[in-house]
Short mmCIF file of C-alpha atoms and ligand atoms in Angstrom, two decimals:
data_model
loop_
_atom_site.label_atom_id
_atom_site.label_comp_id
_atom_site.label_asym_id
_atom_site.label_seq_id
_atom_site.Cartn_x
_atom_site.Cartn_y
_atom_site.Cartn_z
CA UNK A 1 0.00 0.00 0.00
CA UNK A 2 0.92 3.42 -0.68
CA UNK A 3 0.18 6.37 1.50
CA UNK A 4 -1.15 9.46 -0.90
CA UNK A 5 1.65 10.91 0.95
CA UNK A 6 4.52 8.70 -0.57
CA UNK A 7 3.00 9.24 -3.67
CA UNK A 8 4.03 13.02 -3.75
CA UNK A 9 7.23 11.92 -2.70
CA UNK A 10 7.22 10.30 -6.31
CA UNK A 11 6.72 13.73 -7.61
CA UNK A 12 9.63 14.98 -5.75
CA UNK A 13 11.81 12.72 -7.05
CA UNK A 14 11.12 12.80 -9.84
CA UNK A 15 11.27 16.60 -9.80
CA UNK A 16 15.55 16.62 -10.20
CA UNK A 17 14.63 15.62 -14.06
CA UNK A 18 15.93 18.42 -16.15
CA UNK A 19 14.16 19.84 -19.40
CA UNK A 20 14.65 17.49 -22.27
CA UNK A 21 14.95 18.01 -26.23
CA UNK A 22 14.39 21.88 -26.99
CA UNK A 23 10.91 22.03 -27.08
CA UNK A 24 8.97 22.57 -30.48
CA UNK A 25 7.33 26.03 -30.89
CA UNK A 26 4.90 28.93 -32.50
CA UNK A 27 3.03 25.74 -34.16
CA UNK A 28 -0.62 26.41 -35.44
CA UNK A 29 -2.74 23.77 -32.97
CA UNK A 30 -5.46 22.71 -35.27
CA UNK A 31 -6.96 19.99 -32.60
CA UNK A 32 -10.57 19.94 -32.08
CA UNK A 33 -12.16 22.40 -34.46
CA UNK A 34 -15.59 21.33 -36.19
CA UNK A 35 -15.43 19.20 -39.37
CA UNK A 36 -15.42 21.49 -42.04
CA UNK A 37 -17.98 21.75 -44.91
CA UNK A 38 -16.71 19.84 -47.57
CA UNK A 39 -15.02 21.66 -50.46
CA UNK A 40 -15.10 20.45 -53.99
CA UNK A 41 -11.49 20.26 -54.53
CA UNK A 42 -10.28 17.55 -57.31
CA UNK A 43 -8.81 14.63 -55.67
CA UNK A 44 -5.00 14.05 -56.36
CA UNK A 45 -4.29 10.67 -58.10
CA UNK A 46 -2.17 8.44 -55.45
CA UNK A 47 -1.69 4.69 -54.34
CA UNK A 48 -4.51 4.25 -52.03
CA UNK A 49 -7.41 6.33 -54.47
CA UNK A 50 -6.16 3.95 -57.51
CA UNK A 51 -6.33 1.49 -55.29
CA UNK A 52 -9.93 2.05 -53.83
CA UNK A 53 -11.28 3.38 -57.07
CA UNK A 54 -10.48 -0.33 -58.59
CA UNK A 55 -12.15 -1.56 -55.24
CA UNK A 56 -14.99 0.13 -55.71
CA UNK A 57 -15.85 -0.27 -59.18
CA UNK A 58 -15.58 -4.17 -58.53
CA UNK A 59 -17.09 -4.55 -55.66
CA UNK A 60 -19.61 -1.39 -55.24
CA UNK A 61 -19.59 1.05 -51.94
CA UNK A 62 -17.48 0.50 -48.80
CA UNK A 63 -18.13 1.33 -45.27
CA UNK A 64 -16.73 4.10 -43.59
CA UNK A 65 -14.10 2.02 -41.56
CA UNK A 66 -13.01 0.13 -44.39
CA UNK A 67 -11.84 3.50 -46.14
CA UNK A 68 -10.62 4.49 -42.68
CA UNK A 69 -8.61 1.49 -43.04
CA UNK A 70 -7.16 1.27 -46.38
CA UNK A 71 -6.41 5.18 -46.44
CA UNK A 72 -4.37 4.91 -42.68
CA UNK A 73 -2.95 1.76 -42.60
CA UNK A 74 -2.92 0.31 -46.11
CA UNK A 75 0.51 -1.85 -45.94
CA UNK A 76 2.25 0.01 -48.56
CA UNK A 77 0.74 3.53 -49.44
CA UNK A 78 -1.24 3.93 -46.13
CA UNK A 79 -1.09 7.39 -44.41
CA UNK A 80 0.88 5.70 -41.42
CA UNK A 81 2.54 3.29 -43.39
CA UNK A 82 3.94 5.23 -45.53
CA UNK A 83 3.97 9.44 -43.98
CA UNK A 84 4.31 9.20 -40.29
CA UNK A 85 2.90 12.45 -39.81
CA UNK A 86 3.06 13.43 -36.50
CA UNK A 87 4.40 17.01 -36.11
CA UNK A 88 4.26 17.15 -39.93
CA UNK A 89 0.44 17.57 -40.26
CA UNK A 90 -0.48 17.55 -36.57
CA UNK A 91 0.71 18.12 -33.34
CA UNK A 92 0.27 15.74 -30.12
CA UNK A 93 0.25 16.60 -26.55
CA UNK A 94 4.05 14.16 -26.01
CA UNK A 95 5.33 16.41 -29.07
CA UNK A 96 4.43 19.28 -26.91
CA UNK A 97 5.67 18.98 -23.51
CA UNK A 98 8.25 16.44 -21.61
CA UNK A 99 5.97 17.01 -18.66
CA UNK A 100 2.85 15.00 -20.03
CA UNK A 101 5.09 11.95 -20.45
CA UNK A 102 6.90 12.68 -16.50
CA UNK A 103 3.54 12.70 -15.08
CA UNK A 104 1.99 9.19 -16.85
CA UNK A 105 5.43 7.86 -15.37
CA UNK A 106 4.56 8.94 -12.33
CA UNK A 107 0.90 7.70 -12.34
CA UNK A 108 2.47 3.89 -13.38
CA UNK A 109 5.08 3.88 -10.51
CA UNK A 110 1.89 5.02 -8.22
CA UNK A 111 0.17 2.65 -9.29
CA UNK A 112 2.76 -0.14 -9.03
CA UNK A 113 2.95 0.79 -5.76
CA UNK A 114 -0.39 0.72 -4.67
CA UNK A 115 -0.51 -2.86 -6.03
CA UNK A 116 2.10 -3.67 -3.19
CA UNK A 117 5.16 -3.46 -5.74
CA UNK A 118 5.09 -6.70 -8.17
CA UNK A 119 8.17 -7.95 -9.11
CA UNK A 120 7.97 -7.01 -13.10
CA UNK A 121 5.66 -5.26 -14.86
CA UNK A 122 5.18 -4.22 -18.64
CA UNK A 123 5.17 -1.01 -19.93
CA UNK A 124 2.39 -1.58 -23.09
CA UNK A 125 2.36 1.55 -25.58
CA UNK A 126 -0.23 1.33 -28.42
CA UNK A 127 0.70 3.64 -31.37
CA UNK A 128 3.26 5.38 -30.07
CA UNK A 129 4.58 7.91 -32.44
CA UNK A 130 7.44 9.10 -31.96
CA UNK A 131 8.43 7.40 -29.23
CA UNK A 132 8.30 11.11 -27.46
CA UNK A 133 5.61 9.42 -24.56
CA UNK A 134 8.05 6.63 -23.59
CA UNK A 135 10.91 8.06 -23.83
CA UNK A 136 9.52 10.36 -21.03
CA UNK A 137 7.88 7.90 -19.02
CA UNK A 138 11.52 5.76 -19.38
CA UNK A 139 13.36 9.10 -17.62
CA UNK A 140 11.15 9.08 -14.84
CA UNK A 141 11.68 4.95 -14.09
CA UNK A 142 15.35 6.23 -14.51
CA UNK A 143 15.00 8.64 -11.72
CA UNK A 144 12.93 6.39 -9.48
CA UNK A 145 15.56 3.86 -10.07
CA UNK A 146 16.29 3.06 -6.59
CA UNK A 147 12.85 2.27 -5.99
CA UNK A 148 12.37 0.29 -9.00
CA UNK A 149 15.78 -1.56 -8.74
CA UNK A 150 14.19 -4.82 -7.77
CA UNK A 151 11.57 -4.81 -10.48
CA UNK A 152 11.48 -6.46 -13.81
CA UNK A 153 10.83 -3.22 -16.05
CA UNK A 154 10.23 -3.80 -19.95
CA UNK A 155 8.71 -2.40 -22.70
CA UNK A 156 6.28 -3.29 -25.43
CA UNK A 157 5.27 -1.32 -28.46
CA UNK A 158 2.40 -1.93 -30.56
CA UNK A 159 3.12 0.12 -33.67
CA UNK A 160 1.78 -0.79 -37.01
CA UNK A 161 4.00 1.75 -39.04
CA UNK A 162 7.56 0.59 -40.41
CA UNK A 163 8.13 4.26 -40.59
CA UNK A 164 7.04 5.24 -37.15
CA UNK A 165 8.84 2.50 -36.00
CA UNK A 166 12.03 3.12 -36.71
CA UNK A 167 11.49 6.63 -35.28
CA UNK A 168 10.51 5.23 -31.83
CA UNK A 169 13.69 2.64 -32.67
CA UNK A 170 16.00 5.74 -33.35
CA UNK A 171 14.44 7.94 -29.97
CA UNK A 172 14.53 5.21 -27.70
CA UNK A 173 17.86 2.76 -28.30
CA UNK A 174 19.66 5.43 -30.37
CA UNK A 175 18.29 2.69 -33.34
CA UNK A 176 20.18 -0.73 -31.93
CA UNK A 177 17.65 -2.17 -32.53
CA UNK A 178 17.17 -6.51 -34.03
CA UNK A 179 14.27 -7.57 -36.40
CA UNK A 180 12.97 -11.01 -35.56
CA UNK A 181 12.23 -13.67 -37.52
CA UNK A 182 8.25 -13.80 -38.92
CA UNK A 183 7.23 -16.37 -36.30
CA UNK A 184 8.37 -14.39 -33.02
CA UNK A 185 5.80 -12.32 -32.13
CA UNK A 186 7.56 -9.41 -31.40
CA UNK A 187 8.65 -7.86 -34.67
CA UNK A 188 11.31 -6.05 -33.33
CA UNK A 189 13.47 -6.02 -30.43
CA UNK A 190 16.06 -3.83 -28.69
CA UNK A 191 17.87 -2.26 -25.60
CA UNK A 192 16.55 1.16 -24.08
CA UNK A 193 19.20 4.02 -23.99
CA UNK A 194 18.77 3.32 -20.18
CA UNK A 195 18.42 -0.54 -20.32
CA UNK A 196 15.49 -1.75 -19.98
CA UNK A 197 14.57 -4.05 -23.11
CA UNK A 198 11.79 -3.09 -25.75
CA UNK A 199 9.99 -5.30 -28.09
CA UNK A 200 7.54 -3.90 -31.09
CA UNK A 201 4.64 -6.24 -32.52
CA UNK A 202 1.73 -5.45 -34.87
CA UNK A 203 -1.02 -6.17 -32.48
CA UNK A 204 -1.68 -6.07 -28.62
CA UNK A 205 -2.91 -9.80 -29.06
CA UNK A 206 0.86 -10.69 -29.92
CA UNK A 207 2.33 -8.84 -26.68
CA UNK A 208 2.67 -10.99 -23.65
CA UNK A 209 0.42 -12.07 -21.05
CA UNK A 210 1.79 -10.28 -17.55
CA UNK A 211 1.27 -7.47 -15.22
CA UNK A 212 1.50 -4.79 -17.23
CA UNK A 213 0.29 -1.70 -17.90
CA UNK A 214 -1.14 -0.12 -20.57
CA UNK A 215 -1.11 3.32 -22.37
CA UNK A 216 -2.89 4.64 -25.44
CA UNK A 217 -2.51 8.53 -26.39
CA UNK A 218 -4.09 9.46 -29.46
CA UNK A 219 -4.30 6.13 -30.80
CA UNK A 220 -7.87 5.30 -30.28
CA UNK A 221 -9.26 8.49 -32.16
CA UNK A 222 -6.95 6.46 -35.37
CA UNK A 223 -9.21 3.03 -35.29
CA UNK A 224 -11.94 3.05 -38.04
CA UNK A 225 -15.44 4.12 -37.50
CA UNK A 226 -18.48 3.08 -39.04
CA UNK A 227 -20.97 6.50 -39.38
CA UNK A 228 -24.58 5.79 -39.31
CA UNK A 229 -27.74 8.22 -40.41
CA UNK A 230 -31.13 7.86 -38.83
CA UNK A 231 -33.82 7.93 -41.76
CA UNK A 232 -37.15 8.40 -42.00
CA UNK A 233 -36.96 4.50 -43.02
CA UNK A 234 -34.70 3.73 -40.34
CA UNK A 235 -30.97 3.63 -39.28
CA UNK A 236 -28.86 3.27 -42.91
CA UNK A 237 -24.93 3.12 -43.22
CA UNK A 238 -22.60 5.81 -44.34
CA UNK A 239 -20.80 4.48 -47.14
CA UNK A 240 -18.19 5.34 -49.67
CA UNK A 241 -18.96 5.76 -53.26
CA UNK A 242 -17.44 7.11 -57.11
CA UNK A 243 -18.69 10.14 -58.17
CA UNK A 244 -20.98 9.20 -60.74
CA UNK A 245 -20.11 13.09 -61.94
CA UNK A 246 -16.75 13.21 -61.32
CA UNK A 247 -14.92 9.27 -61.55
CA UNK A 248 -11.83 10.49 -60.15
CA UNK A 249 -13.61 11.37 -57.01
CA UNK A 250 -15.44 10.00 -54.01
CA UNK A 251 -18.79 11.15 -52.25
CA UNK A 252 -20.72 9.71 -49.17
CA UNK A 253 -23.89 7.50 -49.81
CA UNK A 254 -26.63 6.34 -47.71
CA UNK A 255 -26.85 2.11 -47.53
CA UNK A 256 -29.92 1.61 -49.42
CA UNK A 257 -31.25 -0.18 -46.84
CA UNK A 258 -30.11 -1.79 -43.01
CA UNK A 259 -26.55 -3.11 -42.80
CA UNK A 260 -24.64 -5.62 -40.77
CA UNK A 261 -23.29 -2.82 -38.77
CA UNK A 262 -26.37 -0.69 -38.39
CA UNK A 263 -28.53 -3.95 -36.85
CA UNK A 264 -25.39 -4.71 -34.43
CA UNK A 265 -24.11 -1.22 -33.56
CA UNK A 266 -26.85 0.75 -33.01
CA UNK A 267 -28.40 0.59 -29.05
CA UNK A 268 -32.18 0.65 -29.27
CA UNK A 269 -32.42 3.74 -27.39
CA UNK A 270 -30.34 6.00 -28.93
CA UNK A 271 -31.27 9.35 -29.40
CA UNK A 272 -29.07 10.76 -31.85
CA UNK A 273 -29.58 11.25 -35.55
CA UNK A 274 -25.98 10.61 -36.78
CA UNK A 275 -24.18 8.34 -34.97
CA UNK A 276 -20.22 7.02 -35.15
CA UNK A 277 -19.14 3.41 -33.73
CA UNK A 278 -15.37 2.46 -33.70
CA UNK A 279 -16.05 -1.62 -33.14
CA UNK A 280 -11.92 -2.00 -33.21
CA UNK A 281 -11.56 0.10 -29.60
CA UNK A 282 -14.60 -1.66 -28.42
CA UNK A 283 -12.54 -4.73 -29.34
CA UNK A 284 -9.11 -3.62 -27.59
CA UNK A 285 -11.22 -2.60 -25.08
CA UNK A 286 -12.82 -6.13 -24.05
CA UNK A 287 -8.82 -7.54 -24.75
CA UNK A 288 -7.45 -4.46 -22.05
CA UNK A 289 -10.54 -5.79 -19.55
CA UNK A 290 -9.71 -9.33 -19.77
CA UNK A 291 -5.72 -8.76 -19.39
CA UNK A 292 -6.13 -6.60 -16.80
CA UNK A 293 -8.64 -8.66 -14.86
CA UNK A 294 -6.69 -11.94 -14.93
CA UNK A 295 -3.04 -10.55 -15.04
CA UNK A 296 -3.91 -7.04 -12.96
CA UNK A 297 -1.78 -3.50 -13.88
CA UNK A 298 -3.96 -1.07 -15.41
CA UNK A 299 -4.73 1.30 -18.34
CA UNK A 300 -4.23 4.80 -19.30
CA UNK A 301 -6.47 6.04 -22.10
CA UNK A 302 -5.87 9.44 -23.12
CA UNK A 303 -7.30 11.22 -25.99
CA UNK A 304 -9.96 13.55 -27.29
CA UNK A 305 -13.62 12.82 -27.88
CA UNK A 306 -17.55 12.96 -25.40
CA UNK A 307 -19.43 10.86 -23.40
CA UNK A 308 -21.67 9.14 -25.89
CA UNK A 309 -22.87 13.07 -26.92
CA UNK A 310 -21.12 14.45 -29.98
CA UNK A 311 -22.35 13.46 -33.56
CA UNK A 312 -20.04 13.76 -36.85
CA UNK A 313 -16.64 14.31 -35.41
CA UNK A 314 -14.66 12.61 -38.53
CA UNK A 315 -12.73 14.51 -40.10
CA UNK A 316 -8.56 14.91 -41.50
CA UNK A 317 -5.64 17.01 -41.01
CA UNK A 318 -3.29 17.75 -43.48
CA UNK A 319 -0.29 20.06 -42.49
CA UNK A 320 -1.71 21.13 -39.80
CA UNK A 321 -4.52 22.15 -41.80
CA UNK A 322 -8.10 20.37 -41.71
CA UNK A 323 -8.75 18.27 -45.43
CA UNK A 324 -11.56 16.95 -46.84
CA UNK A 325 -11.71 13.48 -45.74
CA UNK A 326 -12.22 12.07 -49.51
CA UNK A 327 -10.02 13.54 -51.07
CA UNK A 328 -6.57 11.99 -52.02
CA UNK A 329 -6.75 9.04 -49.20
CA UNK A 330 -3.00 7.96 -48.29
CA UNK A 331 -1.96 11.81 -47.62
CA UNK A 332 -3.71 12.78 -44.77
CA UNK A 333 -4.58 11.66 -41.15
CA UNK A 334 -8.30 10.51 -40.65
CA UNK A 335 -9.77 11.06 -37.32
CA UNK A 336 -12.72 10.74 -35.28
CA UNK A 337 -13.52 11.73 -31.49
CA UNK A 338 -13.06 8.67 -29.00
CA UNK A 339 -16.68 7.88 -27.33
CA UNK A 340 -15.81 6.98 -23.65
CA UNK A 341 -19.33 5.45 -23.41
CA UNK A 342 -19.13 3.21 -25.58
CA UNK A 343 -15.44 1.84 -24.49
CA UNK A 344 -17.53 1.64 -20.86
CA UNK A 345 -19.87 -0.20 -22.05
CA UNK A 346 -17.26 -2.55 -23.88
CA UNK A 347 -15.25 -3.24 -20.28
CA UNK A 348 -19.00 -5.10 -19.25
CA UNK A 349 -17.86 -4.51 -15.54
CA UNK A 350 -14.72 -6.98 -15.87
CA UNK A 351 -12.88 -4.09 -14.56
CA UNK A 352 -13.32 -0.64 -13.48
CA UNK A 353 -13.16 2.86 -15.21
CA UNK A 354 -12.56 6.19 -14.26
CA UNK A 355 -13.32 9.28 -15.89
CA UNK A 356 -13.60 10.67 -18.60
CA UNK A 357 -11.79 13.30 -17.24
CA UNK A 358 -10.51 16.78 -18.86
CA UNK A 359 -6.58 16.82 -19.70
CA UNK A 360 -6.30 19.43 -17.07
CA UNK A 361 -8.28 18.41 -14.27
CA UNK A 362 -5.40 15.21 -14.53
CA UNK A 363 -2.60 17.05 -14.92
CA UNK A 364 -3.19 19.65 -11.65
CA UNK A 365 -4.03 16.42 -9.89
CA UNK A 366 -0.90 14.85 -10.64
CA UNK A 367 1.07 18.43 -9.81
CA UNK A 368 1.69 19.98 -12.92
CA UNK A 369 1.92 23.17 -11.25
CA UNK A 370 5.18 22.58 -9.40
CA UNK A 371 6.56 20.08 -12.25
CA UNK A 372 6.59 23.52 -14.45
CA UNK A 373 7.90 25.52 -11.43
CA UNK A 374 10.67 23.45 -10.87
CA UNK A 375 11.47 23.58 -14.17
CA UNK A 376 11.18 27.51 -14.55
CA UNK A 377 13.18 27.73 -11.81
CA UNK A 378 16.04 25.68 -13.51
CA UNK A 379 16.00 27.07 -16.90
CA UNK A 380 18.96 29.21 -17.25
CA UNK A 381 17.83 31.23 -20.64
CA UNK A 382 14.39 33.67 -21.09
CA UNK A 383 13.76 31.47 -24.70
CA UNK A 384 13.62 28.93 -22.93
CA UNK A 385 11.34 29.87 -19.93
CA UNK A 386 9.42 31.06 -22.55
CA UNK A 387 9.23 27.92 -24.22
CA UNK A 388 8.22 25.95 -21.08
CA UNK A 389 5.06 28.69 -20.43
CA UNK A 390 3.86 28.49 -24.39
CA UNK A 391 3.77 24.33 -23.66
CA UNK A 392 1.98 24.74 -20.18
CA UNK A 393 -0.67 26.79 -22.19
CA UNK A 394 -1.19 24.16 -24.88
CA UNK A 395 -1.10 21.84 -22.35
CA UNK A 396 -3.62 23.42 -20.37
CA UNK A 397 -5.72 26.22 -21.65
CA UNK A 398 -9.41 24.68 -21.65
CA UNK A 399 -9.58 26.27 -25.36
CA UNK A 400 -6.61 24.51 -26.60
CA UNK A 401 -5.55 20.86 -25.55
CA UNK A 402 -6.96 21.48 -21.98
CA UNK A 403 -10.72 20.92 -22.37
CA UNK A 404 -10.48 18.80 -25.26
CA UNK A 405 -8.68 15.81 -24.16
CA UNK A 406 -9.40 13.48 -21.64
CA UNK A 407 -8.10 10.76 -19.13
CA UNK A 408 -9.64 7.72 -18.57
CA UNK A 409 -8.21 4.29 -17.22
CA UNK A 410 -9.01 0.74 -16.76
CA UNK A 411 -8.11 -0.79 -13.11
CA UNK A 412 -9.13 -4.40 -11.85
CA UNK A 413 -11.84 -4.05 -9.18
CA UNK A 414 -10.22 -4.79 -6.17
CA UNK A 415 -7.61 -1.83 -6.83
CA UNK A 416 -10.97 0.46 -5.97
CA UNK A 417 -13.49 -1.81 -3.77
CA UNK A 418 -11.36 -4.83 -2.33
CA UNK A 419 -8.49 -4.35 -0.09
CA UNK A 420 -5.02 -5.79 -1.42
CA UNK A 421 -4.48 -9.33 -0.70
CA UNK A 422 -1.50 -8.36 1.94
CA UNK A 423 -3.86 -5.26 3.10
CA UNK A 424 -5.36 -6.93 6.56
CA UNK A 425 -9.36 -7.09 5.89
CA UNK A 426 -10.15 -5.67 9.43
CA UNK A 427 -8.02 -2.40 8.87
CA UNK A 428 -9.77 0.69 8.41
CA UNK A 429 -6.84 2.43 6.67
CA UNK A 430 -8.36 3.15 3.13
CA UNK A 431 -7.27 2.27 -0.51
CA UNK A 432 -4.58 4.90 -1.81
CA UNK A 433 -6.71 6.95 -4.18
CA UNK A 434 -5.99 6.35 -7.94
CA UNK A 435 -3.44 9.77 -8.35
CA UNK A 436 -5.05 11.82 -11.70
CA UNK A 437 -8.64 10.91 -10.53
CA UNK A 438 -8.30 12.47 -7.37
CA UNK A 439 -6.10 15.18 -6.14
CA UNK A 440 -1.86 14.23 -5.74
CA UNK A 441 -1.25 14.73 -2.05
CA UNK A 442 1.43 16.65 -2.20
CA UNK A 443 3.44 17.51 0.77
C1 LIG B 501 -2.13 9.93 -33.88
S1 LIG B 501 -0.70 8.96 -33.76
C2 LIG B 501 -0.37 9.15 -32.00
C3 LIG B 501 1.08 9.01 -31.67
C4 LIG B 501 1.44 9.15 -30.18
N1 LIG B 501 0.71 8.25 -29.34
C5 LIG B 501 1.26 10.57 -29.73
O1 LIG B 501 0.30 10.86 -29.02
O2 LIG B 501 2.10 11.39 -30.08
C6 LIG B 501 -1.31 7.32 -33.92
C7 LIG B 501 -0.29 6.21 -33.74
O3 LIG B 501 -0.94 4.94 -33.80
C8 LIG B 501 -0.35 4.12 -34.82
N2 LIG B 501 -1.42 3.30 -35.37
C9 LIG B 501 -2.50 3.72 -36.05
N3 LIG B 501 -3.32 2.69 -36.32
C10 LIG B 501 -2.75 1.60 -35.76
C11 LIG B 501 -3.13 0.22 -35.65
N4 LIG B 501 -4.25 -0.23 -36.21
N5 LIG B 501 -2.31 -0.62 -34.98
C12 LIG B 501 -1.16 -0.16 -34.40
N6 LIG B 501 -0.74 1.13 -34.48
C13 LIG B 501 -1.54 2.00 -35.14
C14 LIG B 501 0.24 5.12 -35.77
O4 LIG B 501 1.21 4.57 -36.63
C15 LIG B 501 0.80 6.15 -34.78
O5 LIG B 501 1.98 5.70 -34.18
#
C-alpha cells in the first residue's frame, strides 16, 4: 500500500529531471475544431485512391471504416505506413511537452505501488509515435531507479508503421535495434538508452500475457469508424462511393437499406440522428478488460472525444490544416472523437473505469503546477522559460488541448473496492486513491 503521501514523494523525485529536447514552438494547434464543410477540390491521383477506385468499381460502396482502413494503414501507401505524420500535419500533446510523459510515469510507478510493488511489470504503448511518450515515461523509471531496482521493467510497443517504428527505434535505443524472424511475435526487439529491453509487434494480441500496464494517447481516435444516419426508413450506413459526376472522385452514400453494422451497432435507445461506432476500440477494449482482470496492472487512455454526446466528429488534417476526408486518401490523417461510453460499455464490468476526465483536471491532480515551477526555476535562458510557459498553455488552456482531451483508465476491481491481498481485511486504513482521478497529495 501506498500512503497518498509517498505518492508526492514520487513527484519529488522525480522533480531533479531536467528539461529534455528543446521544445517545439509557434506551431498552429489545429486539434478539435468542427469538421469542415466539404469543399469540392479535385482529388490528387495516389496509391490508395487507384487502389480504392479499382475496389470500388468491382465490388460497389465500402463502409466508412473500411476506407478508414485502407487510407491509414494500407501496408504500402497507407497514411501511417507510408507518412508518419506526426508534427508534420499535426501536433500531439508528447510532441508538446516532456511534462505530459513525466507525469503518466509517475501515475504507473503510483500505481505499481499501490498494487504492493510486483516484481515485473510491462510497460504496453499502443501507437506510439514518436516514441516522445516513452521516452519520457523511461526518464522518470530512470530517476525512481532506486525504488524500482528490484523490479522487472520492460517495454512493449504496438506500432503498425515501419516508418514510425524506426522513429521510436531511433528515440529510444539510439536505433540498436534486431528484427525477428516472422514467427516471433515481437517484430522487433532492442535495448533502451537506459536498459530496460523493448519489443515492437503489430497487435496487442501478440504482446505478452503479464502485469503490465497499458497506455494509449491518441491512438484510439486512429481506429476506423463506421458513421450511421437515422432515416425516415430507419438507421442506414454511411458508405463510400465514385462520383458518378466526377470518376476520379469519391462522395458519401446512404446504404440503401439496413446493414450488418447498423442492426449490431446501433443501441435501441439511442437518441441521436448521426451516430459514429469504432467496433476496433470496443474490441481492444474487451482484450485491455480481460488482461487486466486476470493478469492485474492497469490502463491509461488518453485522448480527445464525449461521453456518448457528440455526432459527426470525422474529419482529416493535413499540415496542420483540416482536409476533406475524400479527397486523395494515403496523404492525410483521418480522425474521429473517442466515445468513452461506448469503451464503458465494452469493459461489461470486468474491470473498473474512471473518468472521462478533462486533460487538465489530470494534470493539476498529478502536480503539474510545481513540475513547471521546478522547471522555470532551472532554466537558465528567457527562450527557454518562454518555451516551457507556451507548452503549459497548450497543455492546459481549456480552449486549446486542456478541455479537449481526456483521461480515462481501466483498473481491476479490487484496486478500488477490495483491499489488497496483503492489506489486513479488518483495517480501516483506506485504498490509496488512484493519483489523476483524485487530487496528488502533495506535501
Ligand atoms: C495519432 S498517432 C499518435 C502518436 C502518439 N501516441 C502521440 O500521441 O504522439 C497514432 C499512432 O498509432 C499508430 N497506429 C494507427 N493505427 C494503428 C493500428 N491499427 N495498430 C497499431 N498502431 C496503429 C500510428 O502509426 C501512430 O503511431
Amino acid at each position: 500500500m501506498v500512503p497518498p503521501s509517498a505518492r508526492s514523494a514520487l513527484l519529488a523525485a522525480a522533480l531533479g529531471l531536467g528539461a529534455r529536447r528543446p521544445l517545439p514552438r509557434g506551431r498552429p494547434a489545429p486539434l478539435l475544431l468542427a469538421p469542415a464543410a466539404r469543399p469540392r477540390s479535385g482529388a490528387a491521383g495516389g496509391g490508395v485512391l487507384r487502389h480504392l477506385l479499382l475496389k470500388l468499381r468491382a465490388t460497389g460502396p465500402l463502409t466508412v471504416a473500411e476506407y478508414m482502413r485502407e487510407a491509414l494503414t494500407n501496408p504500402g501507401q497507407g497514411y501511417y505506413t507510408r507518412r508518419g505524420g506526426v508534427g508534420q500535419d499535426f501536433v500531439t500533446a508528447p510532441e508538446v511537452s516532456q511534462v505530459l510523459g513525466e507525469l503518466i510515469g509517475i501515475w504507473y510507478v503510483s500505481e505499481w505501488m499501490a498494487a504492493g510493488r510486483p516484481g515485473a511489470f510491462q510497460l504496453v504503448e499502443l501507437g506510439p509515435g514518436t516514441g516522445a511518450l516513452t521516452d519520457d515515461v523511461l526518464r522518470v523509471f530512470k530517476q525512481l531507479a532506486s525504488l524500482l531496482s528490484k523490479c522487472d521493467v520492460s517495454i512493449h510497443l504496438v506500432e503498425v508503421s515501419p516508418k514510425l517504428s524506426e522513429t521510436q527505434a531511433q528515440m529510444l535505443t539510439g536505433g540498436k535495434v534486431q528484427s525477428n524472424s516472422e514467427d516471433e511475435a515481437a517484430y522487433m526487439k532492442g535495448i533502451s538508452k537506459t536498459g530496460i529491453p523493448i519489443y515492437w509487434y503489430r497487435g496487442i494480441q501478440d504482446v505478452p500475457q503479464g502485469y503490465s500496464f497499458y497506455l494509449a494517447h491518441e491512438f484510439l481516435d486512429a481506429l476506423p469508424i463506421h458513421k450511421f444516419q437515422r432515416t425516415e426508413k430507419g438507421w442506414r450506413e454511411v458508405l463510400v462511393d465514385i462520383d458518378p459526376e466526377a470518376p476520379d472522385q469519391l462522395r458519401f452514400v446512404l446504404s440503401p437499406s439496413s446493414t450488418p453494422a447498423t442492426e449490431n451497432f446501433i443501441q435501441p435507445e439511442e437518441t441521436r440522428d448521426h451516430v459514429e461506432v469504432c467496433p476496433e476500440a470496443g474490441v481492444l477494449i474487451q482484450r485491455l478488460a480481460c488482461r487486466i482482470e486476470k493478469d492485474g496492472g492497469a490502463a491509461l487512455i488518453a485522448d480527445y472525444g464525449h461521453d456518448g454526446t457528440k455526432t459527426d466528429t470525422f474529419r482529416g488534417f493535413r499540415n496542420h490544416k483540416l482536409h476533406d476526408v475524400l479527397v486523395a486518401p494515403g496523404t492525410a490523417d483521418l480522425t474521429a472523437d473517442v466515445d468513452f461510453s461506448y469503451l464503458r460499455k465494452m469493459a461489461q464490468g470486468k474491470i473498473a473505469t474512471l473518468g472521462p476526465i478533462k486533460q487538465r483536471e489530470f494534470l493539476k491532480n498529478m502536480g503539474v503546477d510545481l513540475r513547471m515551477q521546478v522547471l522555470l526555476q532551472n532554466s537558465p535562458d528567457s527562450a527557454t522559460r518562454e518555451q516551457l510557459l507556451h507548452s503549459y498553455d497548450m497543455l492546459m488552456n481549456p480552449e486549446k488541448m486542456g478541455d479537449r482531451f481526456n483521461f480515462f483508465a481501466l483498473l481491476p476491481h479490487r484496486r478500488l473496492t477490495h483491499p489488497h491481498k496483503e492489506h489486513d481485511l479488518h483495517s480501516k486504513s483506506p485504498l490509496p486513491p488512484v493519483a489523476g482521478f483524485g487530487e496528488l497529495l502533495l506535501k
